[in-house]
Amino acid sequence: MRHTISLSIGLLLFWLLNSGHYTLMILSLCVVSIVIVLTIVHKMDVVDHEAQPVHLSRKFPAYSLWLSKEIVLSNVTVVKHIWLGNESLSPTLTTLKASQITDMGKVIYASSITLTPGTIALDLVGDRIMVHSLLRDNITALESGEMDRRVSRLEAQC
Amino acid sequence: METILSISSALCLLIGSFLCLSGGVGILRFPDFYTRMHAVGVTDTLAAAMILIGLMLQGPEWIAILKLIMILLMTLFISPTASHALAQAAIRNSLWPLIDTQQETAEEKSHRTPS
Amino acid sequence: MLIAATLAILVVMILAIIRGVLGPTLYDRILAVNMFGTKTVLLISLLGFVMGRPEFLDIAMVYALINFVSVICILRYSDAFGFKPQEKDS
């Protein structure tokens, strides 16, 4: 029920932001289309804690702030190495261990790895993540496990 | 106030354009597919964010700012998914990356010389 | 400044096209197309501000979604059939 409410609030906000016309006709069309979408989604049986992760919403802003700081730092590094040339690169392929329990946590961890430039999560099997990185330093930074710990803490807030 | 806004907007747009150009140079310059992917990552995250923030500081009406925020969030959620799907398809169809071996041998040598 | 940013994005799009034409493997080409698409989103929103018509933002949003769907479609196709190297007939 919680997930259905959050989905309908999200759809309502999306409609209101994108339409920009607030007459009775348009608003009733909005309600009708939201009801249609909710029916279809319930038939597909995809409204659950994975599609609507409301249990993460309390801790998520702090994590996204930390992640954006990481993104800015690694962007600066990658841009520096673009202008330094190919000799300064040391591409590396390793396998890391993800210590998260749920699938949601693992996916958040892998997506955070991919979102920071310089590291890409290539494959996720079980709890092993295959990571390609532009520099050897990026891998040592990941192996120190700060991002892993933060994602685990985010996940533990359920 | 007006001048501060326009100056910071111009600064954000300038940084964003520079990052975009660096990513464009990187995609031409890097040696193999996986390293090129990192260059695209730069243009997808910080460069797009900088340009969109610069547009937000141009002072349009509030609905345009909300739409810009929505575009920014969409880009940030979509780009890791797309690049992960691309990298996974590449590695599963056995396109192997260039791995740096020089540094490793140099380290081994440096381990060997003192002993 | 808006016009300068627009020109920079156009240059980046040209670089992406060059990589797409050169690209030794198929994945390089898909990567170039993906980058071209995300840069198009930025170009459309910048052009909207250059022309003073912020309604262009709606088009940019739709374009972001279409770009995502197109990349995922190509990769699902590759999962199902695999991009095998073409055997030479002759």
GROMACS .gro file of C-alpha atoms in nm:
model
  363
    1MET     CA    1   0.000   0.000   0.000
    2ARG     CA    2   0.286   0.235   0.091
    3HIS     CA    3   0.444   0.169  -0.246
    4THR     CA    4   0.121   0.232  -0.437
    5ILE     CA    5   0.075   0.568  -0.261
    6SER     CA    6   0.431   0.675  -0.333
    7LEU     CA    7   0.396   0.572  -0.699
    8SER     CA    8   0.075   0.770  -0.742
    9ILE     CA    9   0.226   1.078  -0.575
   10GLY     CA   10   0.523   1.052  -0.809
   11LEU     CA   11   0.303   1.020  -1.117
   12LEU     CA   12   0.087   1.314  -1.003
   13LEU     CA   13   0.390   1.538  -0.954
   14PHE     CA   14   0.530   1.432  -1.292
   15TRP     CA   15   0.204   1.521  -1.467
   16LEU     CA   16   0.162   1.853  -1.287
   17LEU     CA   17   0.520   1.962  -1.360
   18ASN     CA   18   0.507   1.867  -1.724
   19SER     CA   19   0.162   1.993  -1.821
   20GLY     CA   20   0.160   2.354  -1.699
   21HIS     CA   21  -0.216   2.383  -1.769
   22TYR     CA   22  -0.443   2.357  -1.467
   23THR     CA   23  -0.801   2.348  -1.601
   24LEU     CA   24  -1.061   2.100  -1.480
   25MET     CA   25  -1.052   1.905  -1.807
   26ILE     CA   26  -0.676   1.848  -1.798
   27LEU     CA   27  -0.676   1.760  -1.428
   28SER     CA   28  -0.950   1.499  -1.473
   29LEU     CA   29  -0.750   1.349  -1.760
   30CYS     CA   30  -0.455   1.338  -1.519
   31VAL     CA   31  -0.653   1.141  -1.261
   32VAL     CA   32  -0.785   0.900  -1.525
   33SER     CA   33  -0.442   0.829  -1.666
   34ILE     CA   34  -0.293   0.773  -1.320
   35VAL     CA   35  -0.567   0.520  -1.244
   36ILE     CA   36  -0.500   0.341  -1.574
   37VAL     CA   37  -0.125   0.327  -1.502
   38LEU     CA   38  -0.186   0.194  -1.151
   39THR     CA   39  -0.414  -0.080  -1.284
   40ILE     CA   40  -0.160  -0.190  -1.545
   41VAL     CA   41   0.124  -0.183  -1.293
   42HIS     CA   42  -0.074  -0.393  -1.045
   43LYS     CA   43  -0.152  -0.647  -1.314
   44MET     CA   44   0.220  -0.664  -1.397
   45ASP     CA   45   0.288  -0.708  -1.024
   46VAL     CA   46   0.590  -0.479  -1.016
   47VAL     CA   47   0.491  -0.245  -0.730
   48ASP     CA   48   0.715  -0.355  -0.445
   49HIS     CA   49   1.013  -0.240  -0.244
   50GLU     CA   50   1.238  -0.267  -0.549
   51ALA     CA   51   1.041  -0.041  -0.783
   52GLN     CA   52   0.953   0.209  -0.507
   53PRO     CA   53   1.239   0.210  -0.254
   54VAL     CA   54   1.064   0.432   0.001
   55HIS     CA   55   1.257   0.271   0.287
   56LEU     CA   56   1.576   0.432   0.156
   57SER     CA   57   1.442   0.785   0.131
   58ARG     CA   58   1.554   0.893   0.481
   59LYS     CA   59   1.922   0.819   0.434
   60PHE     CA   60   1.948   0.879   0.061
   61PRO     CA   61   2.016   1.258   0.050
   62ALA     CA   62   2.331   1.228   0.262
   63TYR     CA   63   2.461   0.943   0.047
   64SER     CA   64   2.394   1.132  -0.277
   65LEU     CA   65   2.581   1.436  -0.143
   66TRP     CA   66   2.884   1.218  -0.065
   67LEU     CA   67   2.853   1.052  -0.407
   68SER     CA   68   2.847   1.386  -0.589
   69LYS     CA   69   3.165   1.489  -0.408
   70GLU     CA   70   3.328   1.166  -0.526
   71ILE     CA   71   3.201   1.226  -0.882
   72VAL     CA   72   3.355   1.574  -0.894
   73LEU     CA   73   3.692   1.449  -0.763
   74SER     CA   74   3.715   1.157  -1.004
   75ASN     CA   75   3.605   1.377  -1.295
   76VAL     CA   76   3.900   1.606  -1.228
   77THR     CA   77   4.136   1.306  -1.225
   78VAL     CA   78   4.003   1.161  -1.550
   79VAL     CA   79   4.014   1.497  -1.730
   80LYS     CA   80   4.374   1.545  -1.612
   81HIS     CA   81   4.469   1.207  -1.756
   82ILE     CA   82   4.288   1.278  -2.084
   83TRP     CA   83   4.516   1.576  -2.141
   84LEU     CA   84   4.827   1.394  -2.010
   85GLY     CA   85   4.799   1.131  -2.282
   86ASN     CA   86   4.791   0.756  -2.314
   87GLU     CA   87   5.123   0.691  -2.141
   88SER     CA   88   4.984   0.802  -1.805
   89LEU     CA   89   4.707   0.540  -1.809
   90SER     CA   90   4.719   0.207  -1.630
   91PRO     CA   91   4.396   0.022  -1.717
   92THR     CA   92   4.320  -0.255  -1.466
   93LEU     CA   93   4.062  -0.530  -1.441
   94THR     CA   94   3.980  -0.673  -1.096
   95THR     CA   95   3.704  -0.847  -0.907
   96LEU     CA   96   3.570  -0.690  -0.590
   97LYS     CA   97   3.349  -0.838  -0.322
   98ALA     CA   98   3.021  -0.664  -0.242
   99SER     CA   99   2.926  -0.700   0.124
  100GLN     CA  100   2.562  -0.595   0.079
  101ILE     CA  101   2.287  -0.845   0.159
  102THR     CA  102   1.996  -0.745  -0.064
  103ASP     CA  103   1.995  -0.717  -0.443
  104MET     CA  104   1.896  -0.352  -0.407
  105GLY     CA  105   2.214  -0.274  -0.214
  106LYS     CA  106   2.434  -0.454  -0.465
  107VAL     CA  107   2.274  -0.268  -0.753
  108ILE     CA  108   2.321   0.066  -0.576
  109TYR     CA  109   2.687  -0.019  -0.518
  110ALA     CA  110   2.747  -0.124  -0.880
  111SER     CA  111   2.566   0.182  -1.014
  112SER     CA  112   2.772   0.409  -0.790
  113ILE     CA  113   3.089   0.246  -0.922
  114THR     CA  114   2.974   0.305  -1.278
  115LEU     CA  115   2.857   0.660  -1.212
  116THR     CA  116   3.197   0.774  -1.088
  117PRO     CA  117   3.413   0.822  -1.399
  118GLY     CA  118   3.729   0.612  -1.400
  119THR     CA  119   3.562   0.294  -1.282
  120ILE     CA  120   3.300   0.078  -1.453
  121ALA     CA  121   3.122  -0.226  -1.312
  122LEU     CA  122   3.136  -0.478  -1.595
  123ASP     CA  123   2.954  -0.775  -1.448
  124LEU     CA  124   2.773  -0.865  -1.126
  125VAL     CA  125   2.747  -1.236  -1.040
  126GLY     CA  126   2.649  -1.337  -0.689
  127ASP     CA  127   2.844  -1.102  -0.467
  128ARG     CA  128   3.141  -1.053  -0.699
  129ILE     CA  129   3.163  -0.734  -0.905
  130MET     CA  130   3.405  -0.721  -1.198
  131VAL     CA  131   3.545  -0.370  -1.222
  132HIS     CA  132   3.745  -0.206  -1.500
  133SER     CA  133   3.932   0.107  -1.402
  134LEU     CA  134   4.131   0.367  -1.587
  135LEU     CA  135   4.401   0.395  -1.322
  136ARG     CA  136   4.545   0.160  -1.065
  137ASP     CA  137   4.478   0.420  -0.793
  138ASN     CA  138   4.104   0.400  -0.854
  139ILE     CA  139   4.108   0.030  -0.771
  140THR     CA  140   4.303   0.083  -0.450
  141ALA     CA  141   4.054   0.353  -0.353
  142LEU     CA  142   3.766   0.113  -0.410
  143GLU     CA  143   3.940  -0.172  -0.229
  144SER     CA  144   3.977   0.044   0.080
  145GLY     CA  145   3.601  -0.003   0.090
  146GLU     CA  146   3.461   0.334   0.190
  147MET     CA  147   3.190   0.329  -0.076
  148ASP     CA  148   3.107  -0.031   0.017
  149ARG     CA  149   3.063   0.063   0.382
  150ARG     CA  150   2.848   0.364   0.301
  151VAL     CA  151   2.617   0.162   0.075
  152SER     CA  152   2.587  -0.106   0.345
  153ARG     CA  153   2.493   0.159   0.598
  154LEU     CA  154   2.237   0.303   0.353
  155GLU     CA  155   2.091  -0.042   0.303
  156ALA     CA  156   2.072  -0.117   0.675
  157GLN     CA  157   1.821   0.166   0.725
  158CYS     CA  158   1.522  -0.048   0.620
  159MET     CA  159   2.252   4.009  -0.754
  160GLU     CA  160   2.175   4.002  -1.124
  161THR     CA  161   2.541   4.026  -1.219
  162ILE     CA  162   2.647   3.758  -0.969
  163LEU     CA  163   2.389   3.521  -1.117
  164SER     CA  164   2.493   3.587  -1.475
  165ILE     CA  165   2.864   3.557  -1.394
  166SER     CA  166   2.819   3.226  -1.211
  167SER     CA  167   2.599   3.099  -1.492
  168ALA     CA  168   2.865   3.188  -1.749
  169LEU     CA  169   3.130   3.020  -1.532
  170CYS     CA  170   2.926   2.699  -1.503
  171LEU     CA  171   2.865   2.694  -1.879
  172LEU     CA  172   3.236   2.750  -1.943
  173ILE     CA  173   3.342   2.464  -1.714
  174GLY     CA  174   3.077   2.241  -1.868
  175SER     CA  175   3.194   2.317  -2.223
  176PHE     CA  176   3.554   2.252  -2.126
  177LEU     CA  177   3.466   1.917  -1.967
  178CYS     CA  178   3.259   1.824  -2.274
  179LEU     CA  179   3.548   1.906  -2.505
  180SER     CA  180   3.786   1.702  -2.288
  181GLY     CA  181   3.551   1.407  -2.309
  182GLY     CA  182   3.531   1.447  -2.685
  183VAL     CA  183   3.910   1.452  -2.711
  184GLY     CA  184   3.928   1.152  -2.479
  185ILE     CA  185   3.693   0.943  -2.690
  186LEU     CA  186   3.922   0.999  -2.989
  187ARG     CA  187   4.249   0.962  -2.804
  188PHE     CA  188   4.212   0.666  -2.568
  189PRO     CA  189   4.347   0.331  -2.686
  190ASP     CA  190   4.059   0.084  -2.642
  191PHE     CA  191   3.687   0.055  -2.590
  192TYR     CA  192   3.680   0.034  -2.211
  193THR     CA  193   3.903   0.337  -2.158
  194ARG     CA  194   3.690   0.535  -2.404
  195MET     CA  195   3.395   0.452  -2.186
  196HIS     CA  196   3.550   0.645  -1.898
  197ALA     CA  197   3.583   0.952  -2.122
  198VAL     CA  198   3.213   0.928  -2.206
  199GLY     CA  199   3.144   0.901  -1.832
  200VAL     CA  200   3.297   1.246  -1.781
  201THR     CA  201   3.067   1.407  -2.036
  202ASP     CA  202   2.766   1.223  -1.899
  203THR     CA  203   2.801   1.322  -1.535
  204LEU     CA  204   2.978   1.644  -1.444
  205ALA     CA  205   2.971   1.816  -1.783
  206ALA     CA  206   2.596   1.767  -1.826
  207ALA     CA  207   2.536   1.871  -1.466
  208MET     CA  208   2.746   2.186  -1.508
  209ILE     CA  209   2.571   2.293  -1.829
  210LEU     CA  210   2.225   2.230  -1.683
  211ILE     CA  211   2.312   2.417  -1.362
  212GLY     CA  212   2.440   2.704  -1.576
  213LEU     CA  213   2.106   2.711  -1.756
  214MET     CA  214   1.921   2.707  -1.423
  215LEU     CA  215   2.117   3.016  -1.314
  216GLN     CA  216   2.003   3.203  -1.627
  217GLY     CA  217   1.692   3.287  -1.427
  218PRO     CA  218   1.402   3.137  -1.620
  219GLU     CA  219   1.061   3.087  -1.457
  220TRP     CA  220   1.031   2.818  -1.191
  221ILE     CA  221   0.872   2.555  -1.411
  222ALA     CA  222   1.171   2.561  -1.645
  223ILE     CA  223   1.405   2.517  -1.345
  224LEU     CA  224   1.204   2.216  -1.230
  225LYS     CA  225   1.219   2.068  -1.578
  226LEU     CA  226   1.595   2.119  -1.589
  227ILE     CA  227   1.628   1.941  -1.254
  228MET     CA  228   1.418   1.658  -1.395
  229ILE     CA  229   1.642   1.629  -1.704
  230LEU     CA  230   1.949   1.627  -1.479
  231LEU     CA  231   1.810   1.350  -1.258
  232MET     CA  232   1.710   1.147  -1.565
  233THR     CA  233   2.060   1.179  -1.710
  234LEU     CA  234   2.220   1.077  -1.381
  235PHE     CA  235   1.992   0.774  -1.340
  236ILE     CA  236   2.005   0.664  -1.703
  237SER     CA  237   2.375   0.695  -1.786
  238PRO     CA  238   2.512   0.428  -1.547
  239THR     CA  239   2.244   0.184  -1.658
  240ALA     CA  240   2.320   0.235  -2.026
  241SER     CA  241   2.696   0.217  -1.983
  242HIS     CA  242   2.674  -0.090  -1.758
  243ALA     CA  243   2.455  -0.265  -2.016
  244LEU     CA  244   2.702  -0.174  -2.290
  245ALA     CA  245   3.007  -0.290  -2.092
  246GLN     CA  246   2.837  -0.614  -1.991
  247ALA     CA  247   2.739  -0.691  -2.352
  248ALA     CA  248   3.097  -0.622  -2.460
  249ILE     CA  249   3.258  -0.843  -2.195
  250ARG     CA  250   3.010  -1.127  -2.249
  251ASN     CA  251   3.081  -1.123  -2.621
  252SER     CA  252   3.449  -1.161  -2.525
  253LEU     CA  253   3.596  -0.825  -2.616
  254TRP     CA  254   3.896  -0.821  -2.384
  255PRO     CA  255   4.032  -0.492  -2.252
  256LEU     CA  256   4.389  -0.375  -2.282
  257ILE     CA  257   4.550  -0.434  -1.945
  258ASP     CA  258   4.847  -0.235  -1.832
  259THR     CA  259   5.132  -0.480  -1.770
  260GLN     CA  260   5.427  -0.241  -1.776
  261GLN     CA  261   5.370  -0.100  -1.432
  262GLU     CA  262   5.338  -0.445  -1.281
  263THR     CA  263   5.670  -0.557  -1.427
  264ALA     CA  264   5.829  -0.231  -1.313
  265GLU     CA  265   5.703  -0.297  -0.960
  266GLU     CA  266   5.836  -0.651  -0.972
  267LYS     CA  267   6.171  -0.518  -1.084
  268SER     CA  268   6.174  -0.265  -0.804
  269HIS     CA  269   6.095  -0.548  -0.563
  270ARG     CA  270   6.375  -0.753  -0.707
  271THR     CA  271   6.651  -0.494  -0.715
  272PRO     CA  272   6.676  -0.426  -0.339
  273SER     CA  273   6.676  -0.796  -0.250
  274MET     CA  274   2.824   3.241  -2.337
  275LEU     CA  275   2.521   3.036  -2.434
  276ILE     CA  276   2.628   3.045  -2.797
  277ALA     CA  277   2.985   2.944  -2.705
  278ALA     CA  278   2.855   2.645  -2.508
  279THR     CA  279   2.633   2.550  -2.803
  280LEU     CA  280   2.932   2.561  -3.037
  281ALA     CA  281   3.140   2.350  -2.795
  282ILE     CA  282   2.866   2.087  -2.785
  283LEU     CA  283   2.847   2.085  -3.164
  284VAL     CA  284   3.224   2.025  -3.181
  285VAL     CA  285   3.191   1.738  -2.932
  286MET     CA  286   2.913   1.588  -3.145
  287ILE     CA  287   3.140   1.602  -3.448
  288LEU     CA  288   3.415   1.424  -3.249
  289ALA     CA  289   3.163   1.157  -3.148
  290ILE     CA  290   3.066   1.109  -3.514
  291ILE     CA  291   3.433   1.069  -3.607
  292ARG     CA  292   3.471   0.797  -3.342
  293GLY     CA  293   3.155   0.632  -3.469
  294VAL     CA  294   3.291   0.622  -3.824
  295LEU     CA  295   3.641   0.512  -3.720
  296GLY     CA  296   3.534   0.276  -3.441
  297PRO     CA  297   3.717  -0.055  -3.480
  298THR     CA  298   3.452  -0.259  -3.298
  299LEU     CA  299   3.075  -0.242  -3.296
  300TYR     CA  300   3.071  -0.139  -2.930
  301ASP     CA  301   3.272   0.174  -3.007
  302ARG     CA  302   3.002   0.272  -3.251
  303ILE     CA  303   2.722   0.210  -3.001
  304LEU     CA  304   2.916   0.413  -2.744
  305ALA     CA  305   2.953   0.700  -2.992
  306VAL     CA  306   2.580   0.690  -3.069
  307ASN     CA  307   2.498   0.695  -2.697
  308MET     CA  308   2.726   0.994  -2.639
  309PHE     CA  309   2.578   1.170  -2.943
  310GLY     CA  310   2.232   1.122  -2.795
  311THR     CA  311   2.317   1.263  -2.452
  312LYS     CA  312   2.488   1.559  -2.617
  313THR     CA  313   2.174   1.615  -2.826
  314VAL     CA  314   1.972   1.650  -2.507
  315LEU     CA  315   2.210   1.923  -2.387
  316LEU     CA  316   2.209   2.088  -2.731
  317ILE     CA  317   1.829   2.105  -2.744
  318SER     CA  318   1.803   2.261  -2.398
  319LEU     CA  319   2.079   2.513  -2.480
  320LEU     CA  320   1.910   2.602  -2.810
  321GLY     CA  321   1.584   2.660  -2.626
  322PHE     CA  322   1.756   2.920  -2.412
  323VAL     CA  323   1.942   3.076  -2.707
  324MET     CA  324   1.614   3.125  -2.893
  325GLY     CA  325   1.432   3.231  -2.576
  326ARG     CA  326   1.182   2.946  -2.594
  327PRO     CA  327   1.212   2.724  -2.283
  328GLU     CA  328   0.939   2.494  -2.417
  329PHE     CA  329   1.224   2.310  -2.587
  330LEU     CA  330   1.296   2.145  -2.251
  331ASP     CA  331   1.002   1.908  -2.301
  332ILE     CA  332   1.154   1.788  -2.625
  333ALA     CA  333   1.491   1.743  -2.452
  334MET     CA  334   1.331   1.528  -2.184
  335VAL     CA  335   1.157   1.307  -2.439
  336TYR     CA  336   1.483   1.277  -2.629
  337ALA     CA  337   1.668   1.160  -2.317
  338LEU     CA  338   1.416   0.880  -2.271
  339ILE     CA  339   1.422   0.779  -2.639
  340ASN     CA  340   1.801   0.766  -2.635
  341PHE     CA  341   1.800   0.536  -2.332
  342VAL     CA  342   1.541   0.306  -2.486
  343SER     CA  343   1.731   0.284  -2.815
  344VAL     CA  344   2.061   0.184  -2.647
  345ILE     CA  345   1.889  -0.076  -2.429
  346CYS     CA  346   1.708  -0.215  -2.736
  347ILE     CA  347   2.030  -0.264  -2.930
  348LEU     CA  348   2.193  -0.435  -2.632
  349ARG     CA  349   1.895  -0.665  -2.567
  350TYR     CA  350   1.919  -0.764  -2.931
  351SER     CA  351   2.288  -0.839  -2.880
  352ASP     CA  352   2.206  -1.053  -2.575
  353ALA     CA  353   1.951  -1.253  -2.768
  354PHE     CA  354   2.148  -1.315  -3.087
  355GLY     CA  355   2.504  -1.213  -3.015
  356PHE     CA  356   2.712  -1.002  -3.248
  357LYS     CA  357   2.903  -1.278  -3.417
  358PRO     CA  358   3.176  -1.173  -3.658
  359GLN     CA  359   3.033  -1.204  -4.006
  360GLU     CA  360   3.154  -1.498  -4.205
  361LYS     CA  361   3.279  -1.411  -4.546
  362ASP     CA  362   3.062  -1.557  -4.819
  363SER     CA  363   3.303  -1.525  -5.107
   0.00000   0.00000   0.00000
